[in-house]
Short mmCIF file of C-alpha atoms in Angstrom, two decimals:
data_model
loop_
_atom_site.label_atom_id
_atom_site.label_comp_id
_atom_site.label_asym_id
_atom_site.label_seq_id
_atom_site.Cartn_x
_atom_site.Cartn_y
_atom_site.Cartn_z
CA MET D 21 0.21 -0.05 -0.19
CA LYS D 22 1.28 2.90 -1.31
CA ILE D 23 1.86 6.02 2.42
CA THR D 24 0.11 9.39 1.26
CA ILE D 25 0.93 12.76 2.88
CA LYS D 26 -2.54 12.48 3.67
CA MET D 27 -2.54 8.81 5.65
CA ILE D 28 0.78 10.77 7.45
CA ALA D 29 -1.24 13.73 8.89
CA GLU D 30 -4.86 11.76 9.25
CA LYS D 31 -2.58 9.55 11.60
CA ALA D 32 -0.44 12.45 13.34
CA GLY D 33 -3.77 14.85 13.84
CA VAL D 34 -2.38 17.66 11.92
CA SER D 35 -2.56 18.96 8.21
CA ALA D 36 -1.23 17.88 5.20
CA GLY D 37 0.51 21.50 5.43
CA THR D 38 2.06 20.63 8.38
CA VAL D 39 3.27 17.51 7.45
CA ASP D 40 4.80 18.61 3.70
CA ARG D 41 6.61 21.46 6.20
CA VAL D 42 8.47 18.72 8.75
CA LEU D 43 9.22 16.93 5.46
CA HIS D 44 10.43 20.00 3.67
CA ASN D 45 12.86 21.25 7.19
CA ARG D 46 11.01 24.05 6.79
CA PRO D 47 9.79 26.94 9.82
CA ASN D 48 6.20 27.19 12.12
CA VAL D 49 5.99 24.32 13.04
CA LYS D 50 6.17 23.30 16.88
CA PRO D 51 8.72 20.88 18.07
CA GLU D 52 7.02 18.62 19.50
CA VAL D 53 4.26 18.90 16.73
CA ARG D 54 7.23 17.98 14.24
CA GLU D 55 8.68 15.16 16.77
CA ARG D 56 5.04 13.79 16.39
CA VAL D 57 4.84 13.84 12.43
CA GLU D 58 8.80 12.35 12.29
CA LYS D 59 7.82 9.31 14.88
CA VAL D 60 4.40 8.96 12.50
CA ILE D 61 6.95 9.06 9.34
CA GLN D 62 9.26 6.50 10.60
CA GLU D 63 6.12 3.99 11.68
CA LEU D 64 4.50 4.50 8.53
CA ASP D 65 8.13 3.89 6.41
CA TYR D 66 7.15 6.78 4.35
CA GLN D 67 9.19 6.97 1.29
CA PRO D 68 8.86 10.74 -0.91
CA ASN D 69 9.10 10.56 -4.74
CA LYS D 70 13.52 10.45 -5.62
CA ALA D 71 11.93 13.48 -8.03
CA ALA D 72 10.03 15.58 -6.19
CA ARG D 73 11.85 15.62 -3.28
CA ALA D 74 15.41 16.90 -5.52
CA LEU D 75 12.76 19.59 -6.54
CA ALA D 76 11.53 20.51 -2.95
CA TYR D 77 15.05 20.88 -2.03
CA ARG D 78 17.47 22.44 -5.04
CA ASP D 79 16.24 25.79 -3.94
CA ASN D 80 17.50 25.22 -0.63
CA TYR D 81 21.46 24.81 -1.00
CA LYS D 82 22.90 22.99 1.61
CA GLN D 83 27.14 22.60 2.54
CA LEU D 84 28.74 19.34 3.41
CA ALA D 85 32.46 19.08 4.14
CA ILE D 86 35.00 16.58 4.79
CA VAL D 87 38.18 16.65 6.62
CA PHE D 88 41.08 14.13 6.06
CA PRO D 89 44.87 14.07 6.02
CA SER D 90 46.86 14.55 2.65
CA TRP D 91 47.15 11.38 1.83
CA SER D 92 48.66 10.25 -1.70
CA GLY D 93 48.88 7.59 -3.99
CA TYR D 94 45.78 4.42 -3.64
CA PHE D 95 44.06 6.27 -0.56
CA ARG D 96 43.42 9.45 -1.87
CA ARG D 97 43.11 8.62 -4.95
CA ASP D 98 40.37 5.54 -3.55
CA ILE D 99 38.31 8.60 -1.07
CA GLU D 100 37.94 11.02 -3.98
CA HIS D 101 36.54 8.57 -6.20
CA GLY D 102 33.83 7.93 -3.81
CA ILE D 103 33.45 12.32 -2.94
CA ALA D 104 32.49 12.47 -6.19
CA ASP D 105 29.96 9.35 -6.52
CA ALA D 106 28.07 10.65 -3.80
CA GLU D 107 28.97 14.77 -4.60
CA GLU D 108 27.13 13.53 -8.00
CA ASN D 109 24.15 11.52 -6.14
CA LEU D 110 23.57 15.05 -3.73
CA SER D 111 23.88 17.51 -6.29
CA ASP D 112 20.14 17.17 -7.84
CA PHE D 113 19.30 17.91 -3.45
CA GLY D 114 20.84 21.41 -3.55
CA VAL D 115 23.71 19.46 -1.53
CA SER D 116 27.18 20.59 -2.36
CA VAL D 117 30.40 19.13 -1.25
CA GLN D 118 34.35 20.71 -0.17
CA PRO D 119 37.41 18.98 0.83
CA TYR D 120 39.30 19.83 3.35
CA ILE D 121 42.23 18.54 3.37
CA TYR D 122 45.17 18.93 6.11
CA ASP D 123 49.30 17.21 7.33
CA GLN D 124 48.05 14.34 9.46
CA ARG D 125 50.79 15.86 12.08
CA ASN D 126 49.47 18.87 12.18
CA HIS D 127 47.27 19.03 15.16
CA LYS D 128 46.58 22.58 14.78
CA GLN D 129 45.99 22.49 10.81
CA CYS D 130 42.70 20.20 11.38
CA LEU D 131 41.86 22.13 14.26
CA ASP D 132 41.63 25.92 12.37
CA ILE D 133 39.96 23.96 9.32
CA LEU D 134 37.05 22.60 12.12
CA ASP D 135 36.63 26.05 13.48
CA ALA D 136 36.53 27.50 9.94
CA LEU D 137 33.46 24.94 8.88
CA GLN D 138 32.10 25.95 12.21
CA ARG D 139 31.75 29.14 11.99
CA SER D 140 31.02 29.14 8.46
CA HIS D 141 27.74 27.01 9.57
CA VAL D 142 28.20 24.21 7.01
CA ASN D 143 25.40 22.00 7.19
CA GLY D 144 27.44 18.79 8.36
CA ILE D 145 31.16 17.06 8.10
CA ALA D 146 32.63 14.08 7.66
CA LEU D 147 36.07 13.89 9.63
CA CYS D 148 39.03 11.64 10.11
CA ALA D 149 41.51 12.83 12.53
CA GLU D 150 43.73 12.19 15.46
CA ASN D 151 40.99 11.32 18.44
CA SER D 152 42.91 14.25 20.79
CA VAL D 153 41.21 15.71 23.53
CA LEU D 154 41.18 18.80 20.91
CA ILE D 155 39.49 17.13 18.92
CA ARG D 156 36.66 15.12 20.55
CA GLU D 157 35.55 18.65 22.25
CA LYS D 158 34.87 20.59 18.54
CA ILE D 159 33.15 17.31 17.39
CA ASN D 160 31.12 18.47 21.21
CA ASP D 161 30.64 22.16 20.50
CA LEU D 162 29.87 21.42 16.28
CA HIS D 163 27.39 19.04 17.73
CA GLU D 164 25.95 21.08 20.40
CA GLN D 165 25.14 23.82 17.01
CA HIS D 166 23.38 21.47 15.22
CA ILE D 167 26.25 20.48 12.58
CA PRO D 168 26.36 16.84 13.13
CA VAL D 169 29.55 14.95 12.07
CA VAL D 170 30.77 12.34 11.24
CA THR D 171 34.00 10.01 11.05
CA PHE D 172 35.29 7.55 8.55
CA ASN D 173 38.72 5.60 8.79
CA SER D 174 39.43 6.41 11.88
CA ASP D 175 37.24 6.51 14.91
CA ILE D 176 36.33 9.10 17.80
CA ALA D 177 33.86 7.13 19.39
CA ASP D 178 34.04 9.00 23.00
CA SER D 179 32.64 12.07 21.00
CA LYS D 180 28.83 13.21 19.99
CA ARG D 181 29.85 12.42 16.78
CA ILE D 182 26.69 10.41 14.77
CA CYS D 183 28.25 7.32 13.49
CA PHE D 184 31.96 6.17 12.10
CA VAL D 185 32.17 4.54 8.32
CA GLY D 186 35.46 2.23 8.23
CA GLN D 187 36.88 -0.69 9.09
CA GLU D 188 36.44 -2.55 12.10
CA THR D 189 40.45 -1.98 12.95
CA LEU D 190 40.39 -3.90 16.12
CA ARG D 191 38.80 -6.74 14.23
CA SER D 192 41.22 -6.60 11.46
CA GLY D 193 44.06 -6.48 14.00
CA ARG D 194 42.88 -9.37 15.20
CA VAL D 195 42.53 -11.11 11.82
CA ALA D 196 46.31 -10.95 11.54
CA ALA D 197 47.21 -12.30 14.20
CA GLU D 198 45.84 -14.91 13.76
CA ILE D 199 47.24 -15.14 10.56
CA LEU D 200 50.76 -15.22 11.89
CA SER D 201 49.67 -17.07 14.65
CA LYS D 202 49.48 -20.50 12.75
CA TYR D 203 53.32 -19.71 11.96
CA LEU D 204 54.39 -18.62 15.21
CA ARG D 205 56.66 -21.33 17.12
CA ASP D 206 58.52 -21.17 20.52
CA GLY D 207 61.56 -18.94 20.48
CA GLU D 208 60.63 -16.72 17.51
CA GLU D 209 59.57 -12.84 17.82
CA THR D 210 57.60 -10.74 16.51
CA LEU D 211 57.72 -7.02 14.57
CA VAL D 212 54.78 -4.79 15.27
CA VAL D 213 55.00 -0.99 13.35
CA LEU D 214 52.19 0.43 13.61
CA GLY D 215 52.03 4.74 12.58
CA ASN D 216 51.00 6.20 16.14
CA TYR D 217 49.50 5.90 19.10
CA GLU D 218 47.36 8.83 18.46
CA TYR D 219 45.15 8.24 15.41
CA SER D 220 42.76 5.58 16.46
CA GLY D 221 42.53 3.30 13.64
CA HIS D 222 46.36 2.46 13.88
CA LYS D 223 46.36 1.83 17.87
CA ALA D 224 43.31 -0.57 17.20
CA ARG D 225 44.84 -2.38 15.49
CA VAL D 226 47.34 -3.31 17.72
CA ASP D 227 45.45 -3.52 20.52
CA GLY D 228 43.82 -5.95 18.40
CA PHE D 229 46.69 -8.19 17.67
CA LEU D 230 47.82 -8.36 20.61
CA GLN D 231 44.78 -9.44 22.44
CA ARG D 232 44.33 -11.56 19.80
CA PHE D 233 47.50 -13.57 21.17
CA ASP D 234 47.08 -12.83 24.54
CA GLU D 235 44.08 -15.60 24.24
CA ILE D 236 46.85 -18.05 22.71
CA SER D 237 48.98 -17.72 25.68
CA VAL D 238 51.88 -15.60 23.92
CA PRO D 239 53.68 -13.59 26.22
CA ARG D 240 54.01 -10.47 25.19
CA GLU D 241 58.06 -9.98 25.28
CA ARG D 242 57.82 -11.96 22.38
CA PHE D 243 56.68 -8.84 20.63
CA HIS D 244 58.92 -5.49 19.24
CA ILE D 245 56.50 -2.48 19.47
CA ILE D 246 58.18 0.36 16.87
CA GLU D 247 56.27 3.51 16.07
CA CYS D 248 56.68 5.58 12.76
CA TYR D 249 54.56 8.32 11.80
CA ASN D 250 54.20 6.64 7.92
CA GLU D 251 56.89 8.22 7.64
CA TYR D 252 59.30 5.93 5.11
CA THR D 253 62.94 7.52 6.68
CA ILE D 254 61.83 6.65 10.33
CA THR D 255 60.43 3.56 10.08
CA PHE D 256 63.29 1.72 7.45
CA ASP D 257 65.51 2.85 10.20
CA LYS D 258 63.30 1.08 13.18
CA VAL D 259 62.86 -1.71 11.39
CA TYR D 260 66.78 -1.80 9.98
CA ASP D 261 67.58 -1.57 13.87
CA ALA D 262 65.25 -3.77 15.46
CA LEU D 263 66.04 -6.56 13.01
CA ALA D 264 69.61 -6.15 14.02
CA ALA D 265 69.07 -5.87 17.33
CA ASN D 266 66.99 -9.44 17.32
CA PRO D 267 67.36 -11.99 15.35
CA ASN D 268 64.73 -14.03 16.96
CA ILE D 269 62.05 -11.97 14.79
CA ARG D 270 60.67 -14.13 11.74
CA PHE D 271 57.70 -12.54 11.83
CA ILE D 272 56.14 -8.30 10.98
CA TYR D 273 52.52 -6.60 11.71
CA MET D 274 52.30 -3.69 9.62
CA ALA D 275 49.67 -1.37 11.41
CA ASN D 276 50.58 1.38 9.36
CA ARG D 277 51.29 2.75 5.27
CA SER D 278 55.22 2.39 5.63
CA VAL D 279 54.98 -1.13 4.00
CA THR D 280 57.64 0.40 0.99
CA ALA D 281 60.40 0.72 3.86
CA CYS D 282 59.93 -2.36 5.46
CA ALA D 283 60.14 -4.52 2.56
CA GLU D 284 63.48 -2.07 1.12
CA VAL D 285 65.13 -2.98 4.89
CA LEU D 286 64.20 -6.98 4.14
CA ARG D 287 66.18 -6.85 1.07
CA ARG D 288 69.03 -4.76 1.72
CA MET D 289 69.34 -7.46 4.92
CA GLY D 290 69.05 -10.26 2.96
CA LEU D 291 66.10 -11.51 4.42
CA ALA D 292 63.22 -11.31 2.03
CA GLY D 293 60.91 -14.40 1.75
CA LYS D 294 62.40 -15.21 5.02
CA ILE D 295 60.64 -13.40 7.28
CA ARG D 296 56.65 -13.61 7.48
CA VAL D 297 55.19 -9.53 7.15
CA VAL D 298 51.69 -9.07 7.37
CA CYS D 299 49.89 -5.66 6.29
CA HIS D 300 46.74 -3.81 5.11
CA ASP D 301 45.43 -2.28 1.67
CA VAL D 302 45.71 -2.72 -1.51
CA THR D 303 47.78 -0.32 -3.29
CA ASP D 304 49.59 -1.12 -6.42
CA THR D 305 53.00 -1.86 -4.08
CA ILE D 306 52.12 -3.54 -1.65
CA CYS D 307 50.15 -6.04 -4.82
CA GLN D 308 54.05 -6.09 -6.50
CA LEU D 309 55.01 -7.05 -2.94
CA LEU D 310 53.02 -9.74 -2.61
CA ARG D 311 53.13 -11.16 -5.98
CA GLU D 312 57.38 -10.35 -5.50
CA GLY D 313 56.71 -13.11 -2.23
CA VAL D 314 58.35 -10.10 -0.15
CA VAL D 315 54.96 -9.41 1.51
CA ASP D 316 52.62 -12.42 2.68
CA PHE D 317 49.38 -11.32 3.51
CA THR D 318 47.23 -7.71 2.74
CA ILE D 319 43.93 -7.21 5.04
CA GLU D 320 41.57 -4.79 2.16
CA GLN D 321 39.36 -1.80 3.90
CA ASP D 322 37.41 -0.24 1.68
CA LEU D 323 38.26 3.09 0.74
CA TYR D 324 35.96 4.02 -1.93
CA ALA D 325 33.30 3.31 0.40
CA GLN D 326 35.15 5.42 3.08
CA GLY D 327 34.41 8.67 1.12
CA TYR D 328 30.69 7.68 0.08
CA ARG D 329 29.01 6.70 2.99
CA PRO D 330 29.47 9.24 5.19
CA LEU D 331 28.79 12.00 3.07
CA MET D 332 25.51 9.67 1.73
CA ILE D 333 25.03 9.23 5.91
CA LEU D 334 24.98 12.96 6.24
CA GLY D 335 23.02 13.82 3.46
CA ASP D 336 20.47 11.47 4.10
CA MET D 337 20.64 13.50 7.80
CA LEU D 338 19.74 16.42 5.69
CA MET D 339 16.21 15.57 3.97
CA SER D 340 15.09 12.82 6.57
CA ARG D 341 16.08 14.36 9.52
CA ARG D 342 16.87 10.91 10.65
CA ILE D 343 19.88 9.77 12.57
CA PRO D 344 21.12 6.62 11.77
CA GLU D 345 20.71 3.76 13.60
CA ARG D 346 23.72 2.21 13.25
CA ARG D 347 26.45 3.91 14.94
CA TYR D 348 29.07 1.80 13.11
CA GLN D 349 29.19 1.25 10.24
CA TYR D 350 31.82 -0.90 9.41
CA THR D 351 33.15 -1.79 5.75
CA ALA D 352 34.61 -5.91 4.53
CA LEU D 353 37.52 -7.73 6.08
CA ASN D 354 39.13 -9.61 2.88
CA ILE D 355 42.55 -10.82 3.31
CA ILE D 356 44.85 -10.63 0.19
CA ASN D 357 47.93 -12.63 -0.64
CA ALA D 358 49.71 -14.00 -3.70
CA GLU D 359 46.86 -15.92 -5.32
CA ASN D 360 44.27 -13.57 -5.52
CA VAL D 361 45.52 -10.07 -5.94
CA GLU D 362 45.05 -10.59 -10.08
CA TYR D 363 41.65 -10.60 -9.29
CA LEU D 364 41.31 -7.03 -7.26
CA LYS D 365 39.87 -4.97 -9.61
#
């Protein structure tokens, strides 16, 4: 049965004009009346015609922002593909999207962008940032000003963000541990390389990795953890020093993006193919390292979805005024090795 505005009006005890004002987010509706109408709309699962909605919103322009670090290569390309598709889908409804990019190690630059967006009264923000006190406070300030924030790639769960879109990073770390646990023998040690602890995505991967080994009673002293900030030179030097100092290291878990630095160390030390490596993502370089046998496994994350879905969630909130029911919207965890890398799109 097709649900009509008239049916909603009758059930809510209001006029059809009031329902129309609620649907189009127009003023002059009492808060308690708006809440009652929205509840009926949700109960009846009313889905307005897309073309009609587009006409209604076309003259009421909205601005969304997406804020993320200055990634390059595969990360930047796939995120931007998702952003472009979201913007195309939302443009019919009078919603535009503006990307803002900051240096991942420049915490103040990210905060300055968020401050400027707050002053401009942007209608929603998709955000990838470190989980710090200042970022959490800024998200909470934005929430109080009715500017919703959806986090992606790295979550800030202890803030008033609307939801998170991205890899379940704790689980991805556990998956990496499960793979390596099948090879680990007594006396063998593992080098764990992360970006930085403040970036919750990296920290959660390492937490999940160690958590799984705790469950199977592998002592913590068999793991060496180094922090490399996703910098090639820092990663190269610290991995080289760790391997030189610890001949029992037979496994490396790369919980950051500087996999090429690790691979170069292994080649120079004659250890490529002798030390097993598990990492994340499917950059062109990592795919080649899989083919060469320098990397054994990588765990894929859907970066396209991380650019697309946060903006579509915010766009839907602008149009329907509904907060998404799922506060965590995880992307798939796919394990890639030399045998299936050729099947990637």
